[in-house]
Amino acid sequence: MDDFVHVVQRVSTLVLQCIKDGASLSGRLDSEQDSIFIKDVDGRMLHTNEPYNVMFSGEMLTMGRQHSSFLSETLSKIAQQSDNMLLAGAETVQFDHIGHIASGREVRLRTFKRTLLGLGHPTMAILGMTRLLEVIGDSDVGRLQKLKDHWRLFSQLDDLDRAIAVGMGQGLPIGDIAANHSVTKKTIENHRNSILKSLELNSSIDLIKLMVRMQENGFGDFGV
């Protein structure tokens, strides 16, 4: 694998040239072994290469999503802090940090970011590159930490949303859940969408899987 400094220079040159030429980046970064990503000013992902998706999002789609919706809490915090530095005027930042990746493993990473503001692209704001330096923890510990993060989010739901989430986790039809709470199906659907967003999940299937994992790991008996 090339020296990280050389990768930073090569990828930066490619991205800046594509912006200048108005050319597409589609497929241009997939040959890189390091994780590459581009965000807008609101932190939404505009482009990620395959190594990034494998390491940080697993099966989750990243396009148009904010990093907080799929990164572990340990990684999301430093991602936001470094983004804020660039948006406040810093040209580049580079740092080594520790966090849990999509597999649940605790790892040491090196990340470089640079601003793309003022270069003429209407949406691109931040270019980032991350290299895996070291695996320092096993996946079981990481998965449990990620589950604890989800449990914290679940605990912050109000009573009705928690009850709806449990019903969905049990696989109950929307109509049955609505009848149980004397509300319309549309109301339950609206709550479902809000619950998925609050729990940083993509689908009802993901919610069912989460409820099963929380029950299996002793967070509660949800009848799933």
Tab-separated table of N, CA and C in Angstrom, residues 130-191:
chain	number	residue	atom	x	y	z
A	130	THR	N	-9.288	8.003	5.034
A	130	THR	CA	-8.996	7.321	6.296
A	130	THR	C	-8.282	6.005	6.032
A	131	ARG	N	-7.235	5.751	6.820
A	131	ARG	CA	-6.480	4.495	6.709
A	131	ARG	C	-6.562	3.731	8.025
A	132	LEU	N	-6.782	2.428	7.924
A	132	LEU	CA	-6.750	1.549	9.097
A	132	LEU	C	-5.299	1.323	9.499
A	133	LEU	N	-4.950	1.678	10.735
A	133	LEU	CA	-3.591	1.497	11.229
A	133	LEU	C	-3.431	0.218	12.033
A	134	GLU	N	-4.458	-0.110	12.840
A	134	GLU	CA	-4.302	-1.229	13.771
A	134	GLU	C	-5.655	-1.670	14.307
A	135	VAL	N	-5.853	-2.964	14.428
A	135	VAL	CA	-7.018	-3.513	15.119
A	135	VAL	C	-6.620	-3.721	16.571
A	136	ILE	N	-7.342	-3.097	17.494
A	136	ILE	CA	-6.929	-3.147	18.899
A	136	ILE	C	-7.967	-3.787	19.806
A	137	GLY	N	-9.121	-4.167	19.281
A	137	GLY	CA	-10.146	-4.797	20.109
A	137	GLY	C	-10.940	-5.797	19.308
A	138	ASP	N	-11.547	-6.778	19.991
A	138	ASP	CA	-12.290	-7.796	19.253
A	138	ASP	C	-13.685	-7.300	18.899
A	139	SER	N	-14.300	-7.997	17.958
A	139	SER	CA	-15.583	-7.549	17.414
A	139	SER	C	-16.720	-7.709	18.418
A	140	ASP	N	-16.618	-8.690	19.325
A	140	ASP	CA	-17.703	-8.896	20.289
A	140	ASP	C	-17.863	-7.683	21.203
A	141	VAL	N	-16.733	-7.143	21.662
A	141	VAL	CA	-16.776	-5.956	22.516
A	141	VAL	C	-17.351	-4.781	21.741
A	142	GLY	N	-16.921	-4.640	20.488
A	142	GLY	CA	-17.409	-3.539	19.666
A	142	GLY	C	-18.892	-3.636	19.393
A	143	ARG	N	-19.359	-4.849	19.093
A	143	ARG	CA	-20.786	-5.031	18.810
A	143	ARG	C	-21.624	-4.718	20.042
A	144	LEU	N	-21.117	-5.105	21.222
A	144	LEU	CA	-21.855	-4.813	22.450
A	144	LEU	C	-21.913	-3.308	22.692
A	145	GLN	N	-20.816	-2.601	22.397
A	145	GLN	CA	-20.821	-1.150	22.567
A	145	GLN	C	-21.819	-0.505	21.620
A	146	LYS	N	-21.879	-1.005	20.380
A	146	LYS	CA	-22.832	-0.458	19.414
A	146	LYS	C	-24.264	-0.731	19.876
A	147	LEU	N	-24.474	-1.912	20.472
A	147	LEU	CA	-25.798	-2.252	20.985
A	147	LEU	C	-26.160	-1.339	22.161
A	148	LYS	N	-25.180	-1.022	22.991
A	148	LYS	CA	-25.416	-0.094	24.103
A	148	LYS	C	-25.809	1.291	23.577
A	149	ASP	N	-25.163	1.697	22.475
A	149	ASP	CA	-25.517	2.988	21.865
A	149	ASP	C	-26.972	2.980	21.401
A	150	HIS	N	-27.406	1.861	20.785
A	150	HIS	CA	-28.793	1.752	20.332
A	150	HIS	C	-29.757	1.707	21.527
A	151	TRP	N	-29.357	1.024	22.589
A	151	TRP	CA	-30.204	0.959	23.782
A	151	TRP	C	-30.397	2.353	24.376
A	152	ARG	N	-29.344	3.142	24.377
A	152	ARG	CA	-29.450	4.518	24.875
A	152	ARG	C	-30.466	5.311	24.045
A	153	LEU	N	-30.413	5.157	22.719
A	153	LEU	CA	-31.363	5.852	21.847
A	153	LEU	C	-32.784	5.339	22.072
A	154	PHE	N	-32.920	4.013	22.236
A	154	PHE	CA	-34.226	3.411	22.478
A	154	PHE	C	-34.815	3.937	23.788
A	155	SER	N	-33.979	4.060	24.814
A	155	SER	CA	-34.447	4.526	26.123
A	155	SER	C	-34.921	5.970	26.084
A	156	GLN	N	-34.443	6.731	25.106
A	156	GLN	CA	-34.824	8.137	24.989
A	156	GLN	C	-36.148	8.333	24.257
A	157	LEU	N	-36.693	7.261	23.661
A	157	LEU	CA	-38.005	7.356	23.016
A	157	LEU	C	-39.080	7.555	24.078
A	158	ASP	N	-40.193	8.199	23.714
A	158	ASP	CA	-41.285	8.316	24.680
A	158	ASP	C	-42.007	6.973	24.809
A	159	ASP	N	-42.916	6.874	25.776
A	159	ASP	CA	-43.558	5.594	26.085
A	159	ASP	C	-44.282	5.006	24.877
A	160	LEU	N	-44.995	5.838	24.133
A	160	LEU	CA	-45.746	5.339	22.983
A	160	LEU	C	-44.813	4.802	21.911
A	161	ASP	N	-43.750	5.545	21.615
A	161	ASP	CA	-42.823	5.094	20.580
A	161	ASP	C	-42.118	3.804	20.992
A	162	ARG	N	-41.781	3.670	22.268
A	162	ARG	CA	-41.165	2.416	22.722
A	162	ARG	C	-42.143	1.257	22.557
A	163	ALA	N	-43.412	1.486	22.897
A	163	ALA	CA	-44.425	0.432	22.761
A	163	ALA	C	-44.616	0.053	21.294
A	164	ILE	N	-44.621	1.044	20.417
A	164	ILE	CA	-44.757	0.766	18.985
A	164	ILE	C	-43.543	-0.005	18.483
A	165	ALA	N	-42.354	0.393	18.932
A	165	ALA	CA	-41.131	-0.300	18.524
A	165	ALA	C	-41.160	-1.761	18.960
A	166	VAL	N	-41.646	-2.015	20.173
A	166	VAL	CA	-41.758	-3.400	20.655
A	166	VAL	C	-42.737	-4.178	19.791
A	167	GLY	N	-43.883	-3.576	19.479
A	167	GLY	CA	-44.855	-4.239	18.615
A	167	GLY	C	-44.285	-4.561	17.252
A	168	MET	N	-43.533	-3.621	16.692
A	168	MET	CA	-42.890	-3.868	15.405
A	168	MET	C	-41.840	-4.963	15.528
A	169	GLY	N	-41.109	-4.953	16.651
A	169	GLY	CA	-40.110	-5.986	16.883
A	169	GLY	C	-40.725	-7.371	16.980
A	170	GLN	N	-41.962	-7.435	17.457
A	170	GLN	CA	-42.687	-8.709	17.540
A	170	GLN	C	-43.267	-9.124	16.196
A	171	GLY	N	-43.145	-8.248	15.202
A	171	GLY	CA	-43.655	-8.560	13.874
A	171	GLY	C	-45.144	-8.347	13.715
A	172	LEU	N	-45.759	-7.575	14.622
A	172	LEU	CA	-47.199	-7.334	14.528
A	172	LEU	C	-47.518	-6.459	13.316
A	173	PRO	N	-48.635	-6.715	12.627
A	173	PRO	CA	-49.055	-5.858	11.520
A	173	PRO	C	-49.340	-4.441	12.020
A	174	ILE	N	-49.158	-3.469	11.136
A	174	ILE	CA	-49.412	-2.067	11.480
A	174	ILE	C	-50.832	-1.882	12.009
A	175	GLY	N	-51.792	-2.572	11.383
A	175	GLY	CA	-53.187	-2.449	11.804
A	175	GLY	C	-53.404	-2.911	13.227
A	176	ASP	N	-52.749	-4.006	13.619
A	176	ASP	CA	-52.884	-4.513	14.988
A	176	ASP	C	-52.276	-3.543	16.002
A	177	ILE	N	-51.115	-2.986	15.649
A	177	ILE	CA	-50.478	-2.023	16.553
A	177	ILE	C	-51.364	-0.793	16.713
A	178	ALA	N	-51.957	-0.340	15.602
A	178	ALA	CA	-52.852	0.819	15.652
A	178	ALA	C	-54.050	0.542	16.545
A	179	ALA	N	-54.639	-0.657	16.409
A	179	ALA	CA	-55.798	-1.019	17.223
A	179	ALA	C	-55.434	-1.084	18.704
A	180	ASN	N	-54.252	-1.601	19.000
A	180	ASN	CA	-53.812	-1.707	20.394
A	180	ASN	C	-53.694	-0.345	21.072
A	181	HIS	N	-53.419	0.686	20.270
A	181	HIS	CA	-53.209	2.021	20.844
A	181	HIS	C	-54.320	2.997	20.467
A	182	SER	N	-55.369	2.462	19.842
A	182	SER	CA	-56.554	3.260	19.479
A	182	SER	C	-56.198	4.471	18.617
A	183	VAL	N	-55.335	4.230	17.641
A	183	VAL	CA	-54.965	5.286	16.691
A	183	VAL	C	-55.076	4.717	15.282
A	184	THR	N	-54.894	5.565	14.279
A	184	THR	CA	-54.998	5.113	12.892
A	184	THR	C	-53.695	4.465	12.428
A	185	LYS	N	-53.806	3.706	11.346
A	185	LYS	CA	-52.615	3.099	10.750
A	185	LYS	C	-51.633	4.174	10.299
A	186	LYS	N	-52.175	5.277	9.779
A	186	LYS	CA	-51.317	6.370	9.323
A	186	LYS	C	-50.505	6.942	10.476
A	187	THR	N	-51.136	7.043	11.645
A	187	THR	CA	-50.420	7.538	12.824
A	187	THR	C	-49.258	6.621	13.181
A	188	ILE	N	-49.517	5.313	13.140
A	188	ILE	CA	-48.457	4.346	13.441
A	188	ILE	C	-47.342	4.440	12.412
A	189	GLU	N	-47.702	4.600	11.146
A	189	GLU	CA	-46.687	4.715	10.096
A	189	GLU	C	-45.809	5.941	10.319
A	190	ASN	N	-46.435	7.043	10.723
A	190	ASN	CA	-45.659	8.257	11.009
A	190	ASN	C	-44.725	8.048	12.191
A	191	HIS	N	-45.241	7.392	13.227
A	191	HIS	CA	-44.397	7.089	14.389
A	191	HIS	C	-43.267	6.139	14.001
